[in-house]
mmCIF file of C-alpha atoms and ligand atoms in Angstrom:
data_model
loop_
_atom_site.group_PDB
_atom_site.id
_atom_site.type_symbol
_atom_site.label_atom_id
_atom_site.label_comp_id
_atom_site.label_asym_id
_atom_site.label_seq_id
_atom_site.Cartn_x
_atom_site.Cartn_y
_atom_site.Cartn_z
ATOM 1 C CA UNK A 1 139.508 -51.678 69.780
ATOM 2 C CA UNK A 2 136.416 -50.258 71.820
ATOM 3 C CA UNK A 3 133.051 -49.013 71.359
ATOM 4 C CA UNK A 4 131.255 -45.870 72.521
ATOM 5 C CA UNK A 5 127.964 -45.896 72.723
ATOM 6 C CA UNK A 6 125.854 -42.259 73.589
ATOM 7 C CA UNK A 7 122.734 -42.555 75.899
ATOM 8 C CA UNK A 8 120.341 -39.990 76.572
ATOM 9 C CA UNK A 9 118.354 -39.472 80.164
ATOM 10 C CA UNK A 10 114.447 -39.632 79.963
ATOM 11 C CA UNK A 11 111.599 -37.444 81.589
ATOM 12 C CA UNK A 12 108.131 -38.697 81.544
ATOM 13 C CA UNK A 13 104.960 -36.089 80.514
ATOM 14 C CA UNK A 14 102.435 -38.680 81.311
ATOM 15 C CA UNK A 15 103.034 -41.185 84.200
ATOM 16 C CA UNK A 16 99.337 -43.108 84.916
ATOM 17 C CA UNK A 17 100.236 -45.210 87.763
ATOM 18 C CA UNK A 18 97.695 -48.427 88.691
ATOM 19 C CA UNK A 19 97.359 -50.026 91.657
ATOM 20 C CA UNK A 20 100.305 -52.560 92.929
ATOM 21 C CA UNK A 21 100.024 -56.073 91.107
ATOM 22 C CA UNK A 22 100.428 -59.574 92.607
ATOM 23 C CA UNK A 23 104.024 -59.562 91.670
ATOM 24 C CA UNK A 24 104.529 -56.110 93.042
ATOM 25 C CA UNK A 25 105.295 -54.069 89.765
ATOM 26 C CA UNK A 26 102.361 -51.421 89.022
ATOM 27 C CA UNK A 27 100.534 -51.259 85.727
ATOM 28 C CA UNK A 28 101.591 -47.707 84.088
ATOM 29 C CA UNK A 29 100.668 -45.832 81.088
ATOM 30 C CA UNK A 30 104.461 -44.331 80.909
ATOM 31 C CA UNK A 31 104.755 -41.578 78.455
ATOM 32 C CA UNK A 32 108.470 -41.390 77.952
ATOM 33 C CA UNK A 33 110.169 -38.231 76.412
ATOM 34 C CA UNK A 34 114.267 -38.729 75.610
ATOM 35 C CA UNK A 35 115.878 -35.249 76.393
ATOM 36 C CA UNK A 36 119.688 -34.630 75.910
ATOM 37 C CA UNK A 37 121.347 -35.292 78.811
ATOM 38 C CA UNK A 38 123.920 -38.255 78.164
ATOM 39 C CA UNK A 39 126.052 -40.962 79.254
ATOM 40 C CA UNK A 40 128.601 -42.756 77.354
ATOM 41 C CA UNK A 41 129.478 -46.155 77.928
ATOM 42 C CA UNK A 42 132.348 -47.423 76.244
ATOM 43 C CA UNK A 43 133.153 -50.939 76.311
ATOM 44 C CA UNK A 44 136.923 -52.385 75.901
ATOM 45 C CA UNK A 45 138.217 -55.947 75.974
ATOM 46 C CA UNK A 46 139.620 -57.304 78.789
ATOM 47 C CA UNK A 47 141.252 -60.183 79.528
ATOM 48 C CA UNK A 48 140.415 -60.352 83.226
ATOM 49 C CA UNK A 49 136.918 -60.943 83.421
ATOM 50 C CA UNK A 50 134.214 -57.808 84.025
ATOM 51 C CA UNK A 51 135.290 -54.328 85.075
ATOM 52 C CA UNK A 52 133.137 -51.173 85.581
ATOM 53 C CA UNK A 53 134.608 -47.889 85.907
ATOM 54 C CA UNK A 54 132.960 -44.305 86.004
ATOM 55 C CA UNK A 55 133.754 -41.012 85.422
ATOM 56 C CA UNK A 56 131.727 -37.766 86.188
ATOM 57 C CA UNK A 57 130.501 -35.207 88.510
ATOM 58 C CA UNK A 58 128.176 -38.178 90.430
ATOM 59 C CA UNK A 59 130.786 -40.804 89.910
ATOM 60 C CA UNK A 60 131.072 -41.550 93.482
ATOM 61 C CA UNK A 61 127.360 -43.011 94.035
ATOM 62 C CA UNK A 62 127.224 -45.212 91.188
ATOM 63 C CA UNK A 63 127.566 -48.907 92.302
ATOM 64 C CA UNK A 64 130.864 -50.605 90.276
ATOM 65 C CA UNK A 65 129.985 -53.937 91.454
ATOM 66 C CA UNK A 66 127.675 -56.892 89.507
ATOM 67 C CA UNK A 67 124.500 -54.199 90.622
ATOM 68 C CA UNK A 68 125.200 -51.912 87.752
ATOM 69 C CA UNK A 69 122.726 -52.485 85.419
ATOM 70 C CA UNK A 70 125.736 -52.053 83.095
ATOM 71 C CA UNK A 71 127.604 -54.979 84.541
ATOM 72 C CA UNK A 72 124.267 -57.052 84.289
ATOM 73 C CA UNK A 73 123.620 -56.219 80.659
ATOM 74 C CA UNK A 74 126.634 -57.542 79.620
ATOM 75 C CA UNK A 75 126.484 -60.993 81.748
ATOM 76 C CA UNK A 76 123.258 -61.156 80.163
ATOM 77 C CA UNK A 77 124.378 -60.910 76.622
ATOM 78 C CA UNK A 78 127.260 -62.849 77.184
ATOM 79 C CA UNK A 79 125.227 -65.835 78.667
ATOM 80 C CA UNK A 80 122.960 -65.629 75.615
ATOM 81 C CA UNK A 81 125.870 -66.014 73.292
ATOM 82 C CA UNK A 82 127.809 -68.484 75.595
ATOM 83 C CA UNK A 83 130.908 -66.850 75.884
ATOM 84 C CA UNK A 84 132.581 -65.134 78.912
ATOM 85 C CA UNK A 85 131.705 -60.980 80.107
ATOM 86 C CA UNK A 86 135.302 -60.412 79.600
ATOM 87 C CA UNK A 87 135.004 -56.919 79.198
ATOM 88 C CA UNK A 88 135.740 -53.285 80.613
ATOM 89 C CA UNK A 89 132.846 -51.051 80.795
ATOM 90 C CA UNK A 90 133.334 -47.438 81.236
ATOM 91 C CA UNK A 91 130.669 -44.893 82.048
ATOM 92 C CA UNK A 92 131.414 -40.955 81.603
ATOM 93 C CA UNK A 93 128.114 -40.374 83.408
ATOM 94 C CA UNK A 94 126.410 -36.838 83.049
ATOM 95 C CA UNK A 95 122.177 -38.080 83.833
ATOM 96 C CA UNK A 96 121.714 -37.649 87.553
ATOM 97 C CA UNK A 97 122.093 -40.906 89.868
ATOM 98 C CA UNK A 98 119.110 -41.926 91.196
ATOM 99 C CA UNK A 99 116.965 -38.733 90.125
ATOM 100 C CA UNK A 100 114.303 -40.485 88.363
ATOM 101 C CA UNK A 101 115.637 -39.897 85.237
ATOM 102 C CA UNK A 102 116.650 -43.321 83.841
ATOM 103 C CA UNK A 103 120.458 -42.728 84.182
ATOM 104 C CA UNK A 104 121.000 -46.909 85.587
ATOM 105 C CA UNK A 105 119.067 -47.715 82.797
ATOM 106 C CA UNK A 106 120.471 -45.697 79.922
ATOM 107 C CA UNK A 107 123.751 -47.726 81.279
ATOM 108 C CA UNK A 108 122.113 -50.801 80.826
ATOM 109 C CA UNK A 109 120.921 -50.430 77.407
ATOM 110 C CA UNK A 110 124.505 -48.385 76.389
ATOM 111 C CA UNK A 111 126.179 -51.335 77.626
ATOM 112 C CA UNK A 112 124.239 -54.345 75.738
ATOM 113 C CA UNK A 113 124.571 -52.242 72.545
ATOM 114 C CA UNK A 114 128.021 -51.724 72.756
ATOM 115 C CA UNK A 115 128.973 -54.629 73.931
ATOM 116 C CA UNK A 116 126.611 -56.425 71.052
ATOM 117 C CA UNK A 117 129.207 -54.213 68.683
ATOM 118 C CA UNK A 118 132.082 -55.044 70.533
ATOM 119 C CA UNK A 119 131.683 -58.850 70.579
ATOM 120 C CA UNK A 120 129.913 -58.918 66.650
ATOM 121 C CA UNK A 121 127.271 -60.694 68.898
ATOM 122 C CA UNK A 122 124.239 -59.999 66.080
ATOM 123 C CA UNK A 123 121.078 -59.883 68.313
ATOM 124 C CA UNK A 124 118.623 -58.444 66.347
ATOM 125 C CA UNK A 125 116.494 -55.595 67.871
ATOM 126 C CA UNK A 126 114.076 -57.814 69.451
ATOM 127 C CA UNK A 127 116.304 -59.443 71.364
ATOM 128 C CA UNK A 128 118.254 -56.654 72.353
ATOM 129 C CA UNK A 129 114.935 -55.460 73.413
ATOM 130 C CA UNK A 130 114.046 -58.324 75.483
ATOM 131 C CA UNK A 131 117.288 -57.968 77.367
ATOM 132 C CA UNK A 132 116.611 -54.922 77.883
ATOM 133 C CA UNK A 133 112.898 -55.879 79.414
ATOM 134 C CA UNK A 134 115.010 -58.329 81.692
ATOM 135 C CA UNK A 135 117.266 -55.743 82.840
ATOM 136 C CA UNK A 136 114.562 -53.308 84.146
ATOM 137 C CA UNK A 137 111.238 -51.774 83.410
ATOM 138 C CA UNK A 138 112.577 -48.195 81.711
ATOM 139 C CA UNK A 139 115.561 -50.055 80.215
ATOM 140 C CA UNK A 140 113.843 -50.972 76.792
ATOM 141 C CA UNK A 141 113.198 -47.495 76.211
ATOM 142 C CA UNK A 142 116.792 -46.097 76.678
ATOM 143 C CA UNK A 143 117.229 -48.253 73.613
ATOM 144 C CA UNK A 144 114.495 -46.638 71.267
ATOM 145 C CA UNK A 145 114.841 -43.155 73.159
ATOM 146 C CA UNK A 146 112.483 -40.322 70.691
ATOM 147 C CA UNK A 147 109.187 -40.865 72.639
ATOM 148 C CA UNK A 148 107.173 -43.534 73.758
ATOM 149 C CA UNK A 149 104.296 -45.182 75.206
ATOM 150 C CA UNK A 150 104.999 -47.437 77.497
ATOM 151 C CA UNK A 151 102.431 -49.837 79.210
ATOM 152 C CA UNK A 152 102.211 -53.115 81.373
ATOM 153 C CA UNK A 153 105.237 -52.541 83.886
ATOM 154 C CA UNK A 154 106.754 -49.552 81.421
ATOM 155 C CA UNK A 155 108.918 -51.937 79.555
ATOM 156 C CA UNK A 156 105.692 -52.607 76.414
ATOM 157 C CA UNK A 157 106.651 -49.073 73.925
ATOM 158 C CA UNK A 158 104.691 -48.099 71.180
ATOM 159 C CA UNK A 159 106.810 -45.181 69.799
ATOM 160 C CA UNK A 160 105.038 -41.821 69.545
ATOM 161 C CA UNK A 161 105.740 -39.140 66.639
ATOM 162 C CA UNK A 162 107.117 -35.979 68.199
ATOM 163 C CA UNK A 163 106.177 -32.458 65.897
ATOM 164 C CA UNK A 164 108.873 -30.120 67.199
ATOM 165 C CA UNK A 165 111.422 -29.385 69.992
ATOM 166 C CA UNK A 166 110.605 -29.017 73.494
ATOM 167 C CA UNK A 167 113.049 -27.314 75.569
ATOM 168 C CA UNK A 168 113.836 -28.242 79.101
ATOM 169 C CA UNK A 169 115.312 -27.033 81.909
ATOM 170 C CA UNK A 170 116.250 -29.990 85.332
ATOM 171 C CA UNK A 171 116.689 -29.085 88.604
ATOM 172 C CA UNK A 172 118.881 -32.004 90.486
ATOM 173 C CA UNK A 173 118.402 -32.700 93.867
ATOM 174 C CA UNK A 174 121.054 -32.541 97.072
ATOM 175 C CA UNK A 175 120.500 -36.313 97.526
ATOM 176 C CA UNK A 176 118.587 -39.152 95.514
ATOM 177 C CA UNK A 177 115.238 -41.134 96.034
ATOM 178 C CA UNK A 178 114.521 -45.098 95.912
ATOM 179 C CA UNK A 179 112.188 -45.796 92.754
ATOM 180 C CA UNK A 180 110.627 -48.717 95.100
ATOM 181 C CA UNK A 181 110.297 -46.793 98.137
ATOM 182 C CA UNK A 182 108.201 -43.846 96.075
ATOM 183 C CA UNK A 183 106.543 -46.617 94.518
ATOM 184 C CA UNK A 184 105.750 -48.408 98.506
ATOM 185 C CA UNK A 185 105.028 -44.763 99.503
ATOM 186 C CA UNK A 186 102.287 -44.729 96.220
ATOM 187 C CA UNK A 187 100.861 -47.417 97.539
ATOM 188 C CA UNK A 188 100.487 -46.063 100.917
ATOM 189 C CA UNK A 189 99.178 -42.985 99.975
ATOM 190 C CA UNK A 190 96.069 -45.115 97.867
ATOM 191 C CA UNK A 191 95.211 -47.684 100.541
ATOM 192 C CA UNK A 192 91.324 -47.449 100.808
ATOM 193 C CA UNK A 193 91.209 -45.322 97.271
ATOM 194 C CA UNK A 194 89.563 -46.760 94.210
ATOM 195 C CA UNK A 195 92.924 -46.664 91.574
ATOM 196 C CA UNK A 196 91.877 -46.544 88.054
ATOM 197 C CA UNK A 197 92.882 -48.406 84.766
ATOM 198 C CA UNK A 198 96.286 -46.341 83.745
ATOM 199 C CA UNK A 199 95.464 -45.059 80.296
ATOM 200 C CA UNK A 200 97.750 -42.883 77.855
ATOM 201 C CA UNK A 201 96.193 -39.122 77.765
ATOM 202 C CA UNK A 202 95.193 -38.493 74.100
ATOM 203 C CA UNK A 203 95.640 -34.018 75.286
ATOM 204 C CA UNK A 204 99.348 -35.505 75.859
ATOM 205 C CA UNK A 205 100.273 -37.422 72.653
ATOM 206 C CA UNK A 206 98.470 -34.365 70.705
ATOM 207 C CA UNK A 207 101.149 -32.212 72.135
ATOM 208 C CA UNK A 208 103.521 -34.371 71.251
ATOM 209 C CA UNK A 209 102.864 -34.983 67.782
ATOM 210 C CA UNK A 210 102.436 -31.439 67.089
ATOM 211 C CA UNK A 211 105.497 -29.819 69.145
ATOM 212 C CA UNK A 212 102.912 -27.541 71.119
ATOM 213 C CA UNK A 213 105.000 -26.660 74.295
ATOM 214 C CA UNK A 214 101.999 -24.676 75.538
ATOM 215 C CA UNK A 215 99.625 -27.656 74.987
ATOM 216 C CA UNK A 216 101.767 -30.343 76.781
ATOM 217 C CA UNK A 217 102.350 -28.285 79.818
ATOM 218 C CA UNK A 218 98.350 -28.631 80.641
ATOM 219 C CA UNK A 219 98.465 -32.243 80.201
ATOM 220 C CA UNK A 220 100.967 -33.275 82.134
ATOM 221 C CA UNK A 221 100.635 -35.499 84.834
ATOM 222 C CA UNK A 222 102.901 -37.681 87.339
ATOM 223 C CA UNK A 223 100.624 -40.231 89.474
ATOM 224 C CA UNK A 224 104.238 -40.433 91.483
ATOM 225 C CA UNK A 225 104.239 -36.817 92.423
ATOM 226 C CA UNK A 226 102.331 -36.803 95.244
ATOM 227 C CA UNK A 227 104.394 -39.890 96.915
ATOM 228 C CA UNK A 228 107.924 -38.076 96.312
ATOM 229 C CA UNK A 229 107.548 -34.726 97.546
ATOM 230 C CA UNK A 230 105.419 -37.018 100.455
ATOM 231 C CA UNK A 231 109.293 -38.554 101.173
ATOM 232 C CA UNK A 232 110.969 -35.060 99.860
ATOM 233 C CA UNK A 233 108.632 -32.162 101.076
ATOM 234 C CA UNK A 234 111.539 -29.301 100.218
ATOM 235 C CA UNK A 235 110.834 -30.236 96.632
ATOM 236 C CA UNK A 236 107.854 -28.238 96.674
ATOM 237 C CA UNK A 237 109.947 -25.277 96.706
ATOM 238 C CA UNK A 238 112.059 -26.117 93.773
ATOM 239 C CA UNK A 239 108.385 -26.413 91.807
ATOM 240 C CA UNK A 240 107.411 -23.023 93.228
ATOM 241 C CA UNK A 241 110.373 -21.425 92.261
ATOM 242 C CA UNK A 242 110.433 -22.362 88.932
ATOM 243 C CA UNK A 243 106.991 -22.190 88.417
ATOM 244 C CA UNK A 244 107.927 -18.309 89.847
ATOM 245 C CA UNK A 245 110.456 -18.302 87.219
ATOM 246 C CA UNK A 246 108.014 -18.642 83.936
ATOM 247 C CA UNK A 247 108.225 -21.880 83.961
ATOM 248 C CA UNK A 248 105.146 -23.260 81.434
ATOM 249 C CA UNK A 249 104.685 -26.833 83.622
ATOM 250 C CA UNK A 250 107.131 -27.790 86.772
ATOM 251 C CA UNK A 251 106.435 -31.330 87.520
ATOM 252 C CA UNK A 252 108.814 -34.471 89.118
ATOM 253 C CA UNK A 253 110.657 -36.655 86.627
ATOM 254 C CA UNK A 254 109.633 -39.983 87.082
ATOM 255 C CA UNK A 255 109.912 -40.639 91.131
ATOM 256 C CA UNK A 256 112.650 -38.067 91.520
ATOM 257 C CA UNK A 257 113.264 -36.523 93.159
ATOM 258 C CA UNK A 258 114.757 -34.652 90.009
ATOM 259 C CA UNK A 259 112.422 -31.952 88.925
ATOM 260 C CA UNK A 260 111.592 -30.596 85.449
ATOM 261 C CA UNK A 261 110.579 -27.569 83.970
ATOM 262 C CA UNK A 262 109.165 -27.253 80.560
ATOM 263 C CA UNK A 263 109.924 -23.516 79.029
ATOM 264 C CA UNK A 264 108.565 -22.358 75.710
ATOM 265 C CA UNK A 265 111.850 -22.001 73.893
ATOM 266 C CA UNK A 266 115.481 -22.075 74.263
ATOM 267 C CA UNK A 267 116.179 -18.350 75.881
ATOM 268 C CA UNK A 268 113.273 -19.017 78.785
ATOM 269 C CA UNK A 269 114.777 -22.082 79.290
ATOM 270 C CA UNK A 270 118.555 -20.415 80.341
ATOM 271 C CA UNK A 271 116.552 -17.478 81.897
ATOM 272 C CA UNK A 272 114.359 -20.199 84.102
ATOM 273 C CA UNK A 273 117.777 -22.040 84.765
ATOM 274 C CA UNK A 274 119.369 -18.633 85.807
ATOM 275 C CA UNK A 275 116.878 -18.120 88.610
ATOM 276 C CA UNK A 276 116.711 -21.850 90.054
ATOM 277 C CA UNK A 277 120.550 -21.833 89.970
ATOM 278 C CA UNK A 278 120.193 -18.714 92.222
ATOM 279 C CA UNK A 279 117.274 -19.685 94.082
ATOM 280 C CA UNK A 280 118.556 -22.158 96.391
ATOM 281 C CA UNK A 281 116.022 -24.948 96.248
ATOM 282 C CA UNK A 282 118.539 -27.274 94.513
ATOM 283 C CA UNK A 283 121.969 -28.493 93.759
ATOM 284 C CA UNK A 284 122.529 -28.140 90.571
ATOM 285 C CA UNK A 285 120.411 -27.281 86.978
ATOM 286 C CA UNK A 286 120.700 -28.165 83.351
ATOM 287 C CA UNK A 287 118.821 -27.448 80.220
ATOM 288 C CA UNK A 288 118.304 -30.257 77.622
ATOM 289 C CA UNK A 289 115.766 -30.473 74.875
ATOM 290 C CA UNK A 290 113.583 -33.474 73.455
ATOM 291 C CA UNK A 291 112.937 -35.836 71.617
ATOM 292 C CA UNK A 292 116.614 -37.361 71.778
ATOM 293 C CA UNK A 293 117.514 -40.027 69.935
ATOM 294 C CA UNK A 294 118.212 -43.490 71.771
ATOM 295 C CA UNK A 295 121.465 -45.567 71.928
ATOM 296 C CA UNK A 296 123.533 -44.348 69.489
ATOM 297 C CA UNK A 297 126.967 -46.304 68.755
ATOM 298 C CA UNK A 298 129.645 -43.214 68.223
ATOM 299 C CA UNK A 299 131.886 -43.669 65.415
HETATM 300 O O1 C5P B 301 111.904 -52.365 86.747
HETATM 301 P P1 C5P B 301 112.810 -51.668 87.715
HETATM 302 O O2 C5P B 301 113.883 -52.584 88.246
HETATM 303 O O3 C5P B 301 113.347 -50.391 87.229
HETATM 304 O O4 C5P B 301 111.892 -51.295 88.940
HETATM 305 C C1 C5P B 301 112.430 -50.852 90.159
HETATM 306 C C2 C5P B 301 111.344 -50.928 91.221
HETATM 307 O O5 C5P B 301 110.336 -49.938 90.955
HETATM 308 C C3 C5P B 301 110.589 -52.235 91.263
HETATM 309 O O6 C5P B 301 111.230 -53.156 92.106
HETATM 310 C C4 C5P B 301 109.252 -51.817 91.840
HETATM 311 O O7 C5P B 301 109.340 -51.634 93.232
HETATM 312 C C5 C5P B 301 109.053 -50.431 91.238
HETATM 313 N N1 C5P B 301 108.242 -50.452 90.003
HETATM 314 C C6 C5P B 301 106.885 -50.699 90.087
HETATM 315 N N2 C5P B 301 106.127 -50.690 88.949
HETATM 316 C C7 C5P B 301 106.684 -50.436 87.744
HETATM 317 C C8 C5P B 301 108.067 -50.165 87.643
HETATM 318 C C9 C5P B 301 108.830 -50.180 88.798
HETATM 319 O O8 C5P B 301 106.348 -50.927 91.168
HETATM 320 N N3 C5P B 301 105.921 -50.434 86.664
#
């Protein structure tokens, strides 16, 4: 017997960043969109202790050791429930590694909800969200997946109502950035600058709730723009060219350096993909459209 559990990757149309906190994390108002781009994590029994395999065109840069925020979900769960991780985790991974689109952290929260199903475990939502919290500051929100507010470190979601589709296109980098060195290169950038309160954007959750494509792509903002393409300079051509390409908003998902480009309906989207594919500025591109649901256990 195993469980498969369906993941989707995340961009983020709002990300207020505040300045660094005593314990290093920064105070965000995080507003998370799910898109669908997936991984699947299925978890089998094992008799041999914890195992993590992956599949996939990234497969080779994803950590298989007790790092993998899959690995850790389960110990976590496991430890709750007193029992031993004895388990065999298996990611088919199709989100970007390390491209600031919440791919470690969709396998986190895939992970603790299948293994939850695996082992009849029971942990209600809240506790499954907790976990979650534990694991990592987007993790709770790979969970919920639709759309979402998320304040304090990211990990605190209000869930937002989302009126219609928006359609995507993501333009993947040749090689990954650090979420704490964009966040250390944030900082660096805003030494001797006044940082504000991060508050949610009210133009933004208006788009949202209404499914105005046209209307989101003026409110969008990413405080950690300006500190990625600071560590990644070439991805200020990827933005130009799809900007070039009809692109209604280019911005950087999350701290990247993944970049994403919000079209006004399904056909713009492939025609904007068409020309970044062509243009040279990245390694790969993929359309996906949002709200997504969250974890999803496949029958
Ligand atoms: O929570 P998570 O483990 O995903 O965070 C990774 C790193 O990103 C943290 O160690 C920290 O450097 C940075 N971070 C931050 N403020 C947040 C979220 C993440 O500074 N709200």
């Amino acid at each position: 017997m195993s469980v498969t559990v369906r993941v989707p990757a995340k961009v983020n149309v709002q990300l207020a960043v505040g300045a660094a906190r005593p314990d290093g994390f920064h105070d965000l108002a995080n507003v998370f969109l799910a898109v669908s781009l997936y991984d699947e994590i299925t978890a089998t029994p094992a008799a041999d202790g914890l195992r993590v395999t992956c599949e996939g065109p990234d497969a080779d840069q994803v950590p298989l050791d007790r790092t993998n925020l899959a690995a850790r979900a389960a110990e976590a769960l496991a430890a709750r429930y007193g029992r031993e991780p004895d388990v065999h985790l298996h990611i088919a991974k199709d989100i970007p590694v390390a491209g600031g689109m919440a791919g470690g952290s969709a396998d986190g929260a895939g992970a603790l909800l299948a293994c939850d199903a695996l082992w009849g475990t029971g942990a209600g939502r809240e506790e499954l969200l907790d976990i979650c919290a534990e694991l990592g500051s987007d993790v709770p929100f790979s969970l919920v997946g639709g759309a979402a507010l998320g304040t304090g470190r990211g990990e605190r979601l209000t869930e937002l109502e989302v009126g219609g589709d928006f359609h995507w296109v993501f333009a993947l980098a040749a090689r990954g950035l650090s979420t704490p060195a964009v966040y250390r290169e944030f900082d660096r950038l805003a030494k001797g600058r006044d940082i504000p309160e991060p508050v949610a954007d009210q133009a933004v959750l208006d788009a949202l709730a209404k499914g105005d494509a046209a209307a989101l792509a003026v409110a969008v903002t990413n405080d950690l723009q300006p500190a990625a393409l600071s560590l990644y300079p070439e991805l200020g051509d990827t933005l130009a060219a799809g900007r070039a390409a009809g692109a209604l908003a280019a911005l950087v998902s999350g701290s990247g350096p993944t970049t994403a480009f919000l079209a006004t309906d399904a056909k713009s989207a492939s025609d904007i993909a068409g020309v970044l594919r062509a243009s040279g500025t990245c390694r790969d591109v993929r359309t996906a459209v949002g709200a997504a649901a969250g974890a999803t256990v496949l029958d």
